XYZ file of C-alpha atoms in Angstrom:
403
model
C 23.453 -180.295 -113.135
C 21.652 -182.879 -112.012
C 20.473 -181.543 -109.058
C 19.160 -178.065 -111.054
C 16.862 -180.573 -113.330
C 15.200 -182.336 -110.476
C 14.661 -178.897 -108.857
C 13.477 -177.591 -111.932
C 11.620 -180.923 -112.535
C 10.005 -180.926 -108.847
C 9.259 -177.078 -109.521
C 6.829 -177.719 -112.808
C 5.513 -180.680 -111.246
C 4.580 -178.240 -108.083
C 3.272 -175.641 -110.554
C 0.939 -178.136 -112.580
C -0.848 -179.289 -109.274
C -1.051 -175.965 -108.083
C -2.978 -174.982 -111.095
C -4.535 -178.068 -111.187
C -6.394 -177.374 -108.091
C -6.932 -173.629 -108.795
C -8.598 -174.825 -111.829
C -11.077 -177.750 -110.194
C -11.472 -174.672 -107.050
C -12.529 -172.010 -109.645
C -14.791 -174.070 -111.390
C -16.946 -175.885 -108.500
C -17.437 -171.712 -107.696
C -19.119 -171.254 -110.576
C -21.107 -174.715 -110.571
C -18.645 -176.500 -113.775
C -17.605 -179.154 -111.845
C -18.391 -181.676 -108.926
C -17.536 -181.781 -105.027
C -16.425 -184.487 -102.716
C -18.485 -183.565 -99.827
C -17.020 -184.539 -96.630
C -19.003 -186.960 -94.122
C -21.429 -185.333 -91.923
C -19.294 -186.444 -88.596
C -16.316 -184.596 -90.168
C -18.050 -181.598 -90.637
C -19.395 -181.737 -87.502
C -16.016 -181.810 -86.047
C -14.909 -179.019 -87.872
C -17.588 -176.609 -86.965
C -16.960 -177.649 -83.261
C -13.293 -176.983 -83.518
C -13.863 -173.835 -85.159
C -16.364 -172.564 -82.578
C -13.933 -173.625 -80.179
C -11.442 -171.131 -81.848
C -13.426 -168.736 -81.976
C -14.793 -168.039 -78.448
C -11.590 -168.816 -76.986
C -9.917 -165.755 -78.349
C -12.694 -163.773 -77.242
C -12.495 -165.112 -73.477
C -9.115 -165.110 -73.577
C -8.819 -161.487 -74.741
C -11.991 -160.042 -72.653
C -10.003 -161.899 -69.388
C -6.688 -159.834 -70.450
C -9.125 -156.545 -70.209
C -10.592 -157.852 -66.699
C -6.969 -158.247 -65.196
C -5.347 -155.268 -66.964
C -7.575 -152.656 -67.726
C -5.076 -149.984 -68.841
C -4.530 -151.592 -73.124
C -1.196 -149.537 -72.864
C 0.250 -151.747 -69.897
C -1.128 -154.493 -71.888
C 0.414 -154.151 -75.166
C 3.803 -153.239 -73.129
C 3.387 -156.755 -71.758
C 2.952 -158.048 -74.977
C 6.084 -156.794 -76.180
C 8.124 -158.227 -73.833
C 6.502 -161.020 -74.000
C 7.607 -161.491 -77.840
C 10.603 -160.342 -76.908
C 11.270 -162.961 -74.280
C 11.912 -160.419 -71.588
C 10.588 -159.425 -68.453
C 8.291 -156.471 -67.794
C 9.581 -153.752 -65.410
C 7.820 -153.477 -62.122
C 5.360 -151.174 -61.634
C 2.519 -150.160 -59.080
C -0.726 -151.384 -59.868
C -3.650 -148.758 -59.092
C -4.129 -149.693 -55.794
C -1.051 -149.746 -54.715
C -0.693 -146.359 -56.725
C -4.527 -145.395 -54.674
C -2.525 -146.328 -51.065
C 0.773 -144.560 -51.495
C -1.033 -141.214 -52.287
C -3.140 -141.918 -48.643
C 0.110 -142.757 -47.022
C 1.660 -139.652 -47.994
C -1.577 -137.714 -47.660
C -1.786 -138.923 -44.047
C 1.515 -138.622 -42.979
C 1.164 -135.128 -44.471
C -1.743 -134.101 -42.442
C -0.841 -136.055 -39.607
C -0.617 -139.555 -38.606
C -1.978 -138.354 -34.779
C -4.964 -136.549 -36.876
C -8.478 -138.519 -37.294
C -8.450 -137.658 -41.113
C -4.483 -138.736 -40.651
C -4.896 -141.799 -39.431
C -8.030 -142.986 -41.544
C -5.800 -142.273 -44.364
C -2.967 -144.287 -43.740
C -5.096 -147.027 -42.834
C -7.299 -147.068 -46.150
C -3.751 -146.630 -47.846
C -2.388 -150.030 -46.526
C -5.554 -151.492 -47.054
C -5.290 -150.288 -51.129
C -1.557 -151.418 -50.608
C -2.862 -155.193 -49.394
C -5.368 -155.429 -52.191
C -3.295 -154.225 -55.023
C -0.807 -157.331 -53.832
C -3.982 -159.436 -53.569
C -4.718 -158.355 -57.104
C -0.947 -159.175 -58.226
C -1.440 -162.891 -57.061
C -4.837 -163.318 -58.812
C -2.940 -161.811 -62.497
C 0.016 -164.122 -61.895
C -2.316 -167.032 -60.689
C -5.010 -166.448 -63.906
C -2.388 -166.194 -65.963
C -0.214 -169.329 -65.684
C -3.600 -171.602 -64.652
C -6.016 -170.302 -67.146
C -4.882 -167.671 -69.714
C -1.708 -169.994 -70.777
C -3.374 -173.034 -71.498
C -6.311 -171.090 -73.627
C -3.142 -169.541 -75.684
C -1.380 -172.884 -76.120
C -4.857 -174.090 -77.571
C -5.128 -171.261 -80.646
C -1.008 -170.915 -81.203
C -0.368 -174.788 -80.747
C -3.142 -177.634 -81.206
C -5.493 -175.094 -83.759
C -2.732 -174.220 -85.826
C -1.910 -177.923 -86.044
C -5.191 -178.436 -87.075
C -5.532 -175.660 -89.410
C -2.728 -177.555 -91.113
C -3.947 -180.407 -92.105
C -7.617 -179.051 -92.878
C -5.715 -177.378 -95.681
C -3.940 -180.345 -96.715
C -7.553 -182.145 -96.699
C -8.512 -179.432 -99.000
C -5.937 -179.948 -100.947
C -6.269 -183.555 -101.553
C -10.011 -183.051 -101.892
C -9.422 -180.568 -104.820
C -6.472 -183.481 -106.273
C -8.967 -186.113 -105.830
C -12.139 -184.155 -107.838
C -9.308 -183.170 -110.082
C -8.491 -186.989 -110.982
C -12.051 -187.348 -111.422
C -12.815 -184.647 -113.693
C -9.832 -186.349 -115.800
C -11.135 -189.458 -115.339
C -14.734 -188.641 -116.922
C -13.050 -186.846 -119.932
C -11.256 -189.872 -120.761
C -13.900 -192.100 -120.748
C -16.156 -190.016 -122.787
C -13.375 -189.269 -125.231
C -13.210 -193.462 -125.700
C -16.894 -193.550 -126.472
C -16.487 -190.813 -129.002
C -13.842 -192.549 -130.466
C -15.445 -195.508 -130.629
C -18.470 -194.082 -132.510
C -16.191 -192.402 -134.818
C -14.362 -196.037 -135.598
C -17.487 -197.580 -136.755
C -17.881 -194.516 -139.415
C -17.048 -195.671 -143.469
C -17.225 -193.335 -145.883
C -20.209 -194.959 -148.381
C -19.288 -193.375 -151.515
C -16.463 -192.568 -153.120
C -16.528 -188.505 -153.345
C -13.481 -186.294 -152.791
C -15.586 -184.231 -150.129
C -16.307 -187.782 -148.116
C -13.188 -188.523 -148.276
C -11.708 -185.422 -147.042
C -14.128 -185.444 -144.445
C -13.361 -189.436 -143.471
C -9.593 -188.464 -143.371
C -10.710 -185.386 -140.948
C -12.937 -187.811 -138.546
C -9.033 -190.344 -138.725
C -7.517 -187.161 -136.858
C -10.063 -186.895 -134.767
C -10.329 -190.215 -133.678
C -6.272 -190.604 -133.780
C -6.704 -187.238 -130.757
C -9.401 -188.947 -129.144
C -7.498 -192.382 -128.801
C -4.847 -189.662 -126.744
C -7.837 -189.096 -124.317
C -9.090 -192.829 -124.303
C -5.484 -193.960 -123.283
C -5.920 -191.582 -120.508
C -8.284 -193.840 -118.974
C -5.885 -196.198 -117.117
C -3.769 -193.602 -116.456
C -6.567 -191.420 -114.578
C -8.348 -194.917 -113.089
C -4.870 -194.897 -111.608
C -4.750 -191.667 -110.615
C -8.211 -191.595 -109.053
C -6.926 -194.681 -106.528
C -4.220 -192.918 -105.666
C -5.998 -189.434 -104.518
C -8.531 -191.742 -103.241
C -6.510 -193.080 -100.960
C -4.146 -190.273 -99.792
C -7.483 -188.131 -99.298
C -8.757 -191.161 -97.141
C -5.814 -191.119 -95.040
C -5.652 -187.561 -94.797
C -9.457 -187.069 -93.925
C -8.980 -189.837 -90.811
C -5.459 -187.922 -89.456
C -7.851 -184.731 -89.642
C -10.712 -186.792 -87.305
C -8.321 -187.563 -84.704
C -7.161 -184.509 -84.425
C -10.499 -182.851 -84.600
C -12.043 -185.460 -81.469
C -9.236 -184.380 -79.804
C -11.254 -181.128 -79.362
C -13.567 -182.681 -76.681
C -10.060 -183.407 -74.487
C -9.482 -179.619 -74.874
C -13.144 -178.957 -73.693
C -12.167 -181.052 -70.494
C -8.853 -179.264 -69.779
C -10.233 -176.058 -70.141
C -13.007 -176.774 -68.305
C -10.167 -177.509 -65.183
C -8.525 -174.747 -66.011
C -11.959 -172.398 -65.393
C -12.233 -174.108 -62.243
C -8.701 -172.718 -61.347
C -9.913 -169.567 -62.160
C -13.051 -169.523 -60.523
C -10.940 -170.639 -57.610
C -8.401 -167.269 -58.012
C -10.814 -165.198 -58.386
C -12.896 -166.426 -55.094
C -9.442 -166.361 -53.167
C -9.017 -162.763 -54.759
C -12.531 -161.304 -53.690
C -12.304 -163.075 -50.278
C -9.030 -161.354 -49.411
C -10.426 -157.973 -50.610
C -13.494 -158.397 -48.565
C -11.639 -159.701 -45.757
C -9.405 -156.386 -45.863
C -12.369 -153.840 -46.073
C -13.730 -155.770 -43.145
C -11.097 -155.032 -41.154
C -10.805 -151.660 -42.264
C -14.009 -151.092 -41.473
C -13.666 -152.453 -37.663
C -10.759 -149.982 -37.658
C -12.628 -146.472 -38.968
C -15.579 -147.726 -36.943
C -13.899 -145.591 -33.611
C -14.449 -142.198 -35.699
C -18.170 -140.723 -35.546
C -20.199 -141.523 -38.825
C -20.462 -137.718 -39.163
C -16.825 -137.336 -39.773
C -17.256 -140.358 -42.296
C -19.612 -137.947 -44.031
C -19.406 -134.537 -46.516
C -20.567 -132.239 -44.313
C -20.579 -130.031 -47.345
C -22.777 -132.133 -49.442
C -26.207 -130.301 -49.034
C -24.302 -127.413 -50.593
C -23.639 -129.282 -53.719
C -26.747 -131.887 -54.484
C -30.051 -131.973 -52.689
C -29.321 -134.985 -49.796
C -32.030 -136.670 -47.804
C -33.819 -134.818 -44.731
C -31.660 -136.427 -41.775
C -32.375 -134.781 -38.210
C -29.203 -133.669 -36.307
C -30.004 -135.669 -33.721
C -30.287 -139.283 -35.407
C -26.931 -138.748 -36.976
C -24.963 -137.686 -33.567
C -26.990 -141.022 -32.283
C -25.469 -143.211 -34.512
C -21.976 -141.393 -34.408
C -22.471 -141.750 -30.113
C -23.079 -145.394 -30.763
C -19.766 -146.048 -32.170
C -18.063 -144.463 -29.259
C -16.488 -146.530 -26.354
C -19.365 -147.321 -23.645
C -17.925 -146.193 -20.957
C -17.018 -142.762 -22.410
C -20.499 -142.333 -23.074
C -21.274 -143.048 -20.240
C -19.252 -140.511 -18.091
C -19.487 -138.102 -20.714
C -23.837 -138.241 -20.636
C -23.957 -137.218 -16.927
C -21.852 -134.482 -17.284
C -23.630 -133.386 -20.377
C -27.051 -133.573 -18.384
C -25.626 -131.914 -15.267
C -24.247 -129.274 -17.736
C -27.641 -128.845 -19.540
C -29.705 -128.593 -16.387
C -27.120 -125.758 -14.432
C -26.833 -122.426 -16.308
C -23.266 -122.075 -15.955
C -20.332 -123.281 -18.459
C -17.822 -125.832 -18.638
C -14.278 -126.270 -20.778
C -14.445 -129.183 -23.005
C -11.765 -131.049 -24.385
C -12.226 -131.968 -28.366
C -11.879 -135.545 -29.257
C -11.860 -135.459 -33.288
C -11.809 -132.377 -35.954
C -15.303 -131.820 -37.193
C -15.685 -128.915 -39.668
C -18.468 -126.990 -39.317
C -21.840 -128.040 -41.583
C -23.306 -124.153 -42.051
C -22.532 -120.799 -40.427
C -24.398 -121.504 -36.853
C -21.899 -124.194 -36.168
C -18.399 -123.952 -34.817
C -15.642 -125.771 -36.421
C -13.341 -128.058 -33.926
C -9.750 -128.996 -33.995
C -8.821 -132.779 -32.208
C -7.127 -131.828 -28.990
C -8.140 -127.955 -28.713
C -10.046 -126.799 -25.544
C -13.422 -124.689 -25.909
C -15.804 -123.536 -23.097
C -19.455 -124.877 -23.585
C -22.599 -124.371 -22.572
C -26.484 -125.008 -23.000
C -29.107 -122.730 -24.213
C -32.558 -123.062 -23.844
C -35.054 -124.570 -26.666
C -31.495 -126.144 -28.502
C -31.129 -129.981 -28.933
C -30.291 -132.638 -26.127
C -26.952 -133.598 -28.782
C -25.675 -129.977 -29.109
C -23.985 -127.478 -27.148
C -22.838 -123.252 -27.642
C -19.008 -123.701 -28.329
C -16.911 -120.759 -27.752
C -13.714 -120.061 -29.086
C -12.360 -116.568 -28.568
C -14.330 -114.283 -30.524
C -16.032 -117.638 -32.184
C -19.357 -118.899 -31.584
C -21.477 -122.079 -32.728
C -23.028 -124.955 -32.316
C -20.718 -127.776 -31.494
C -22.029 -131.779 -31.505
C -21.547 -133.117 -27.941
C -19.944 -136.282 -29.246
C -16.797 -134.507 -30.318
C -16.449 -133.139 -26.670
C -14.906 -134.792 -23.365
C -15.793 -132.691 -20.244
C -12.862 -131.373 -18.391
C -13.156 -131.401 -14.371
């Protein structure tokens, strides 16, 4: 039993300051009642922190987008992050990007030119999308972490007791509204004291014995003085206290600049380490496909589809011949030249497929053998391919003269 009356107690108690402080809220809103203003260095501290807050969410949110683009994969992390689980593994999209060129290579051929550039760009992909693996992993532990301890951990400590400051800002103004009553109910009252009735009419009389209630409910407020003098050191002090816990915390916001500021740096470091890697494996890619003419590189059908730039014929199979092996060129021009100056024909041996660009040239298959020969007026990098019944123009770089 009495447990129930000190809940019931501590419950009205909890009500009456609760309304206490809606009251003193609602009426410094509409301009009835006065406001402890905080210092200027407080304030300042709470605009930082709350600055702070607010464009660490959004770097912390745009760097989720940068490292998962797809917002389904990332709200399927988020569940099982809640959930205190791990994600299944999946391919990222260039691993996804490779394993369709694998397949696609192995498919058309891995002894193929469009074959083997396939595979080779698909274990390229396959290397960056693990490169891009380490720098999610990496970001996340070294810089997204920390940023998230910040707004679920030290911010919502602070939100904390920036509401209790309000609160004990709104009990302090409270006191002091009380406070100011009182003390002008005991000058009322003490006017009122001073009051005698002059003459002796029933009307003055009533009226006297009218002022003796008032000044009897007056007293009430003027013996509230004390009390609320009390009552205002009290507040006072517990709003003090709670004003210098919120500082502390609040200058503690400059440490958080300093560790994020590491943490960025850890970052800036992943992602350099990321990039690097990338551009280290399209280097190297590059060295590989840089055996295969630049023509083959290119879609021959292009000037089909969008207007291209005027490039001569002979300019492109010039930069195509310079990617060849020397030596091969070098065999391969004098037989060309000896070719070009008799009248007769020779069987050629194609080196790569090559699909033909318009209707006057002939396409090629790697490996197949063609006779060739030269016809007057055509250009020092092209030769008459014949295939059969097929005829065309055929680009001598593709071609390896057979004795």
């Amino acid at each position: 039993m009495n447990i129930m009356d000190f809940n019931v107690k501590k419950f009205a108690a909890d009500a009456g300051t609760f309304l206490s402080r809606a009251v003193q809220f609602t009426e410094e809103k509409l301009g009835q009642a006065e406001k402890t203003e905080l210092d200027a260095h407080l304030e300042n501290l709470l605009s930082k922190a709350e600055c702070t807050k607010l464009w660490t969410e959004k770097i912390m949110k745009q760097t989720e987008v940068l490292l998962q683009p797809n917002p389904n994969a990332r709200i399927e992390e988020f569940v099982y992050e809640k959930l205190d689980r791990k994600a299944p593994s999946r391919m990222n999209n260039p691993e996804l990007l490779g394993q369709y060129m694998i397949d696609a290579g192995n498919e058309f051929g891995p002894g193929t030119a469009y074959g083997n550039a396939l595979i080779k760009c698909g274990e390229t992909q396959k290397r960056i999308g693990t490169a891009d693996r380490e720098l999610i992993q990496t970001s996340a532990i070294n810089f997204l972490t920390p940023l998230r301890n910040f707004i679920e951990g030290d911010y919502k400590t602070i939100t904390k007791e920036r509401k209790l400051l309000q609160n004990k800002r709104l009990d302090l103004d409270a006191a002091k509204t009380r406070l100011k009553k009182a003390k002008v109910a005991e000058a009322r009252a003490a006017q009122l004291n001073t009051s005698q009735p002059e003459e002796n009419n029933i009307m003055v009389n009533v009226s006297y014995m009218l002022n003796l209630l008032h000044v009897k409910w007056l007293k009430i407020w003027a013996e509230e003085v004390t009390k609320s003098e009390q009552e205002v050191r009290i507040t006072q002090s517990e709003f003090d206290r709670q004003a210098e816990i919120t500082r502390l915390l609040l200058e503690g916001i400059s440490s958080t600049h300093a560790h994020h500021l590491r943490c960025l740096n850890d970052f800036v470091e992943a992602q350099m380490t990321y990039y690097a890697q990338c551009y280290q494996y399209m280097l190297d890619l590059q060295k590989q496909l840089g055996s295969f003419p630049s023509t083959f590189l290119s879609n021959n059908n292009q000037s089909s589809l969008t207007p291209a730039p005027s490039v001569s014929a002979s300019s492109v199979l010039a930069s195509a011949s310079a990617s060849l092996p020397s030596v091969s060129n070098s065999v391969n021009t004098s037989g060309f030249s000896e070719l070009k100056a008799s009248s007769g024909s020779r069987k050629a041996r194609v080196l790569y497929d090559y699909d033909a660009a318009n209707s006057s040239e002939l396409s090629l298959l790697a490996d197949e053998v063609i006779t060739v020969y030269s016809v007057p007026g055509m250009d020092s990098d092209w030769l008459m391919g014949e295939r059969g019944n097929q005829k065309g123009k055929v680009p001598i770089t593709y071609l390896e003269l057979l004795n």
